[in-house]
Amino acid sequence: QKEVEQDPGPLSVPEGAIVSLNCTYSNSAFQYFMWYRQYSRKGPELLMYTYSSGNKEDGRFTAQVDKSSKYISLFIRDSQPSDSATYLCAMKYGAQKLVFGQGTRLTINP
Amino acid sequence: GAVVSQHPSRVICKSGTSVKIECRSLDFQATTMFWYRQFPKQSLMLMATSNEGSKATYEQGVEKDKFLINHASLTLSTLTVTSAHPEDSSFYICSAAGRDTEAFFGQGTRLTVV
């Protein structure tokens, strides 16, 4: 079993839809949870960074962490074609290395 | 957010030559730097972790003599692909993190070995 599981998709939704991206994990030691967006042939860009259970909102993006279920989510409201990218969840504890999910390819159709 | 600069963004080299990729943290001290390799439509594969002033820790299956990593200062790490071969062609990405902070990524380097 992988430490972090993420559905690779691809996921295709119409413009304006609410997108839900999810990851599950098995290591209860993880403390820090991140979502990255990666456009083709570019390095990942940090979108959200949380270290506790609950919700964190930033503009159209909401990150949700449920440590009891070992489950994290990223919601994108009012999705735009420019949101089309691969979204990677990542997590770590302390100064340890990041563990990434496989990444979900998302396409927002105009 | 913090800025990590990776250079070059793209390089083409001949088989048998060596290529050096630089990763710099521009506005923070990176106590740890990570080097990843990414194949098309796949996630990032961690190659090695380096802490400033110490030897890099390589992941299983990664040849340390092939992929030389130097982390001489808190703002610079380099990855040298030695005696490159076509199978080394890939997208290489560095990441830098301060102590107990999130990691920031460089823009990646696309290496093509011909």
Coordinates of C-alpha atoms in Angstrom, one line a residue:
Chain A
Q1 CA 0.0 0.0 0.0
K2 CA 1.3 3.4 -0.9
E3 CA 1.7 6.0 1.8
V4 CA -0.4 8.5 -0.1
E5 CA -3.1 7.5 -2.6
Q6 CA -4.5 9.9 -5.2
D7 CA -6.8 9.2 -8.0
P8 CA -4.9 10.0 -11.2
G9 CA -8.0 10.9 -13.2
P10 CA -8.1 12.4 -15.7
L11 CA -11.0 14.6 -14.5
S12 CA -12.9 16.8 -16.9
V13 CA -15.5 19.3 -15.8
P14 CA -17.3 22.3 -17.3
E15 CA -16.3 25.8 -16.6
G16 CA -17.9 27.1 -13.4
A17 CA -18.2 23.7 -11.8
I18 CA -17.0 22.9 -8.3
V19 CA -14.0 20.5 -8.4
S20 CA -13.2 18.1 -5.6
L21 CA -9.8 16.5 -5.4
N22 CA -8.9 14.0 -2.8
C23 CA -6.0 12.1 -1.2
T24 CA -5.9 9.4 1.5
Y25 CA -2.9 8.5 3.5
S26 CA -1.8 5.7 5.8
N27 CA 0.9 7.3 8.0
S28 CA -0.6 9.0 11.0
A29 CA 2.6 10.8 11.7
F30 CA 2.0 13.2 8.8
Q31 CA 1.6 16.7 10.2
Y32 CA 1.8 19.0 7.2
F33 CA -0.4 18.8 4.2
M34 CA 0.1 20.6 0.9
W35 CA -1.5 20.9 -2.5
Y36 CA 0.5 21.8 -5.5
R37 CA -0.5 22.7 -9.0
Q38 CA 1.7 21.7 -11.9
Y39 CA 1.3 23.0 -15.5
S40 CA 2.8 21.0 -18.2
R41 CA 6.6 21.1 -18.3
K42 CA 6.8 23.4 -15.2
G43 CA 7.7 22.9 -11.6
P44 CA 4.9 22.4 -9.1
E45 CA 3.5 25.6 -7.5
L46 CA 2.3 25.6 -3.9
L47 CA -1.4 26.3 -3.6
M48 CA -2.3 25.4 -0.1
Y49 CA -0.4 24.5 3.1
T50 CA -2.1 23.3 6.3
Y51 CA -1.0 21.6 9.4
S52 CA -4.2 20.9 11.3
S53 CA -7.5 19.3 10.8
G54 CA -10.2 21.6 9.4
N55 CA -10.7 23.9 6.5
K56 CA -8.4 26.6 5.1
E57 CA -9.7 28.9 2.4
D58 CA -7.8 31.0 -0.1
G59 CA -9.9 32.7 -2.8
R60 CA -11.6 30.0 -4.9
F61 CA -9.6 27.3 -3.2
T62 CA -10.4 25.4 0.0
A63 CA -8.2 22.8 1.6
Q64 CA -9.8 20.3 4.0
V65 CA -7.9 18.0 6.3
D66 CA -9.5 15.2 8.3
K67 CA -6.8 13.5 10.3
S68 CA -9.1 11.0 12.0
S69 CA -10.0 9.6 8.5
K70 CA -6.6 10.3 7.1
Y71 CA -8.2 12.1 4.2
I72 CA -7.5 15.5 2.6
S73 CA -9.4 17.4 -0.1
L74 CA -9.0 20.4 -2.3
F75 CA -12.1 22.2 -3.5
I76 CA -12.0 24.6 -6.4
R77 CA -15.0 26.9 -6.8
D78 CA -16.1 28.6 -10.0
S79 CA -13.5 26.6 -11.9
Q80 CA -11.8 28.3 -14.8
P81 CA -10.0 26.9 -17.9
S82 CA -6.8 28.3 -16.5
D83 CA -7.2 25.9 -13.6
S84 CA -6.5 23.0 -16.0
A85 CA -3.4 21.4 -14.7
T86 CA -2.2 18.4 -12.6
Y87 CA -2.8 18.7 -8.9
L88 CA -0.6 17.0 -6.5
C89 CA -1.2 16.4 -2.8
A90 CA 1.9 16.1 -0.6
M91 CA 2.5 15.6 3.1
K92 CA 5.3 15.3 5.6
Y93 CA 6.2 15.3 9.2
G94 CA 8.8 17.6 10.8
A95 CA 11.7 18.2 8.4
Q96 CA 11.2 14.9 6.6
K97 CA 10.9 14.6 2.9
L98 CA 7.6 15.2 1.2
V99 CA 5.5 12.3 0.1
F100 CA 3.5 13.0 -3.0
G101 CA 0.3 11.5 -4.4
Q102 CA 0.3 10.4 -8.0
G103 CA -1.3 13.7 -9.1
T104 CA -4.7 14.2 -10.7
R105 CA -5.0 15.6 -14.2
L106 CA -7.8 18.2 -14.3
T107 CA -9.3 19.8 -17.4
I108 CA -11.8 22.6 -17.2
N109 CA -13.8 22.8 -20.4
P110 CA -15.0 26.3 -21.6
Chain B
G1 CA 5.7 33.0 -1.6
A2 CA 9.4 32.1 -1.5
V3 CA 11.3 31.8 -4.8
V4 CA 13.4 29.0 -5.9
S5 CA 15.4 29.5 -9.1
Q6 CA 16.5 26.5 -11.2
H7 CA 18.9 26.8 -14.1
P8 CA 19.0 25.9 -16.9
S9 CA 15.3 25.4 -17.8
R10 CA 16.3 23.3 -20.8
V11 CA 19.5 21.6 -21.9
I12 CA 20.5 19.3 -24.7
C13 CA 23.8 17.4 -24.3
K14 CA 25.7 14.7 -26.1
S15 CA 25.8 11.2 -24.8
G16 CA 28.8 10.8 -22.5
T17 CA 29.1 14.3 -21.3
S18 CA 28.1 15.7 -17.9
V19 CA 25.5 18.3 -17.1
K20 CA 25.1 20.5 -14.1
I21 CA 21.8 21.8 -12.8
E22 CA 21.7 24.6 -10.3
C23 CA 19.0 25.3 -7.7
R24 CA 19.0 28.5 -5.7
S25 CA 16.7 29.7 -2.9
L26 CA 16.5 33.4 -3.5
D27 CA 14.9 34.8 -0.4
F28 CA 15.2 32.2 2.4
Q29 CA 17.7 29.8 3.8
A30 CA 17.1 26.3 2.5
T31 CA 18.2 23.9 5.2
T32 CA 17.1 21.0 3.0
M33 CA 17.0 20.6 -0.7
F34 CA 15.4 17.8 -2.7
W35 CA 16.0 16.6 -6.2
Y36 CA 13.2 14.9 -8.2
R37 CA 12.9 13.3 -11.5
Q38 CA 9.6 13.3 -13.4
F39 CA 8.6 11.2 -16.3
P40 CA 5.8 12.2 -18.6
K41 CA 2.3 12.1 -17.0
Q42 CA 3.8 10.7 -13.8
S43 CA 4.3 12.1 -10.4
L44 CA 7.6 13.3 -8.9
M45 CA 10.1 10.7 -8.0
L46 CA 12.4 11.7 -5.2
M47 CA 16.0 11.1 -6.1
A48 CA 17.9 12.5 -3.1
T49 CA 17.7 14.8 -0.1
S50 CA 20.6 17.0 0.8
N51 CA 21.2 19.1 3.9
E52 CA 23.5 22.0 3.8
G53 CA 27.1 20.9 4.5
S54 CA 26.5 17.2 4.5
K55 CA 26.3 14.4 2.0
A56 CA 23.2 13.8 0.2
T57 CA 20.9 10.9 1.1
Y58 CA 19.9 9.0 -2.1
E59 CA 16.7 7.0 -2.6
Q60 CA 16.9 3.4 -3.3
G61 CA 17.8 2.7 -6.9
V62 CA 19.4 6.1 -7.5
E63 CA 23.1 5.9 -8.4
K64 CA 25.0 8.3 -6.3
D65 CA 28.0 8.2 -8.6
K66 CA 25.8 9.1 -11.6
F67 CA 23.8 11.9 -10.0
L68 CA 26.2 14.0 -8.0
I69 CA 24.6 16.4 -5.5
N70 CA 26.4 19.2 -3.8
H71 CA 24.7 21.5 -1.2
A72 CA 27.5 23.8 -0.3
S73 CA 25.5 26.7 1.1
L74 CA 22.1 27.5 2.5
T75 CA 21.0 28.9 -0.8
L76 CA 22.6 26.7 -3.5
S77 CA 22.4 23.0 -4.4
T78 CA 23.7 21.5 -7.6
L79 CA 22.9 18.2 -9.4
T80 CA 25.4 16.9 -11.9
V81 CA 24.4 14.1 -14.2
T82 CA 27.6 12.4 -15.1
S83 CA 28.3 10.6 -18.3
A84 CA 24.8 11.2 -19.5
H85 CA 23.0 8.7 -21.6
P86 CA 19.7 9.0 -23.5
E87 CA 17.8 7.1 -20.8
D88 CA 18.8 10.0 -18.4
S89 CA 16.6 12.3 -20.5
S90 CA 13.9 13.5 -18.2
F91 CA 12.5 16.5 -16.3
Y92 CA 14.5 17.2 -13.2
I93 CA 13.0 19.4 -10.4
C94 CA 14.6 20.8 -7.3
S95 CA 12.8 21.8 -4.1
A96 CA 14.0 23.8 -1.2
A97 CA 12.6 23.9 2.3
G98 CA 13.5 25.8 5.5
R99 CA 13.2 24.1 8.8
D100 CA 9.6 22.9 9.4
T101 CA 8.3 25.0 6.5
E102 CA 6.6 24.2 3.3
A103 CA 8.8 23.2 0.3
F104 CA 9.0 25.4 -2.8
F105 CA 9.9 24.1 -6.2
G106 CA 12.1 25.3 -9.0
Q107 CA 10.8 25.6 -12.5
G108 CA 12.4 22.3 -13.5
T109 CA 15.1 21.4 -16.1
R110 CA 14.3 19.4 -19.2
L111 CA 17.3 17.4 -20.0
T112 CA 17.6 15.8 -23.4
V113 CA 20.6 13.5 -24.1
V114 CA 21.3 12.9 -27.7

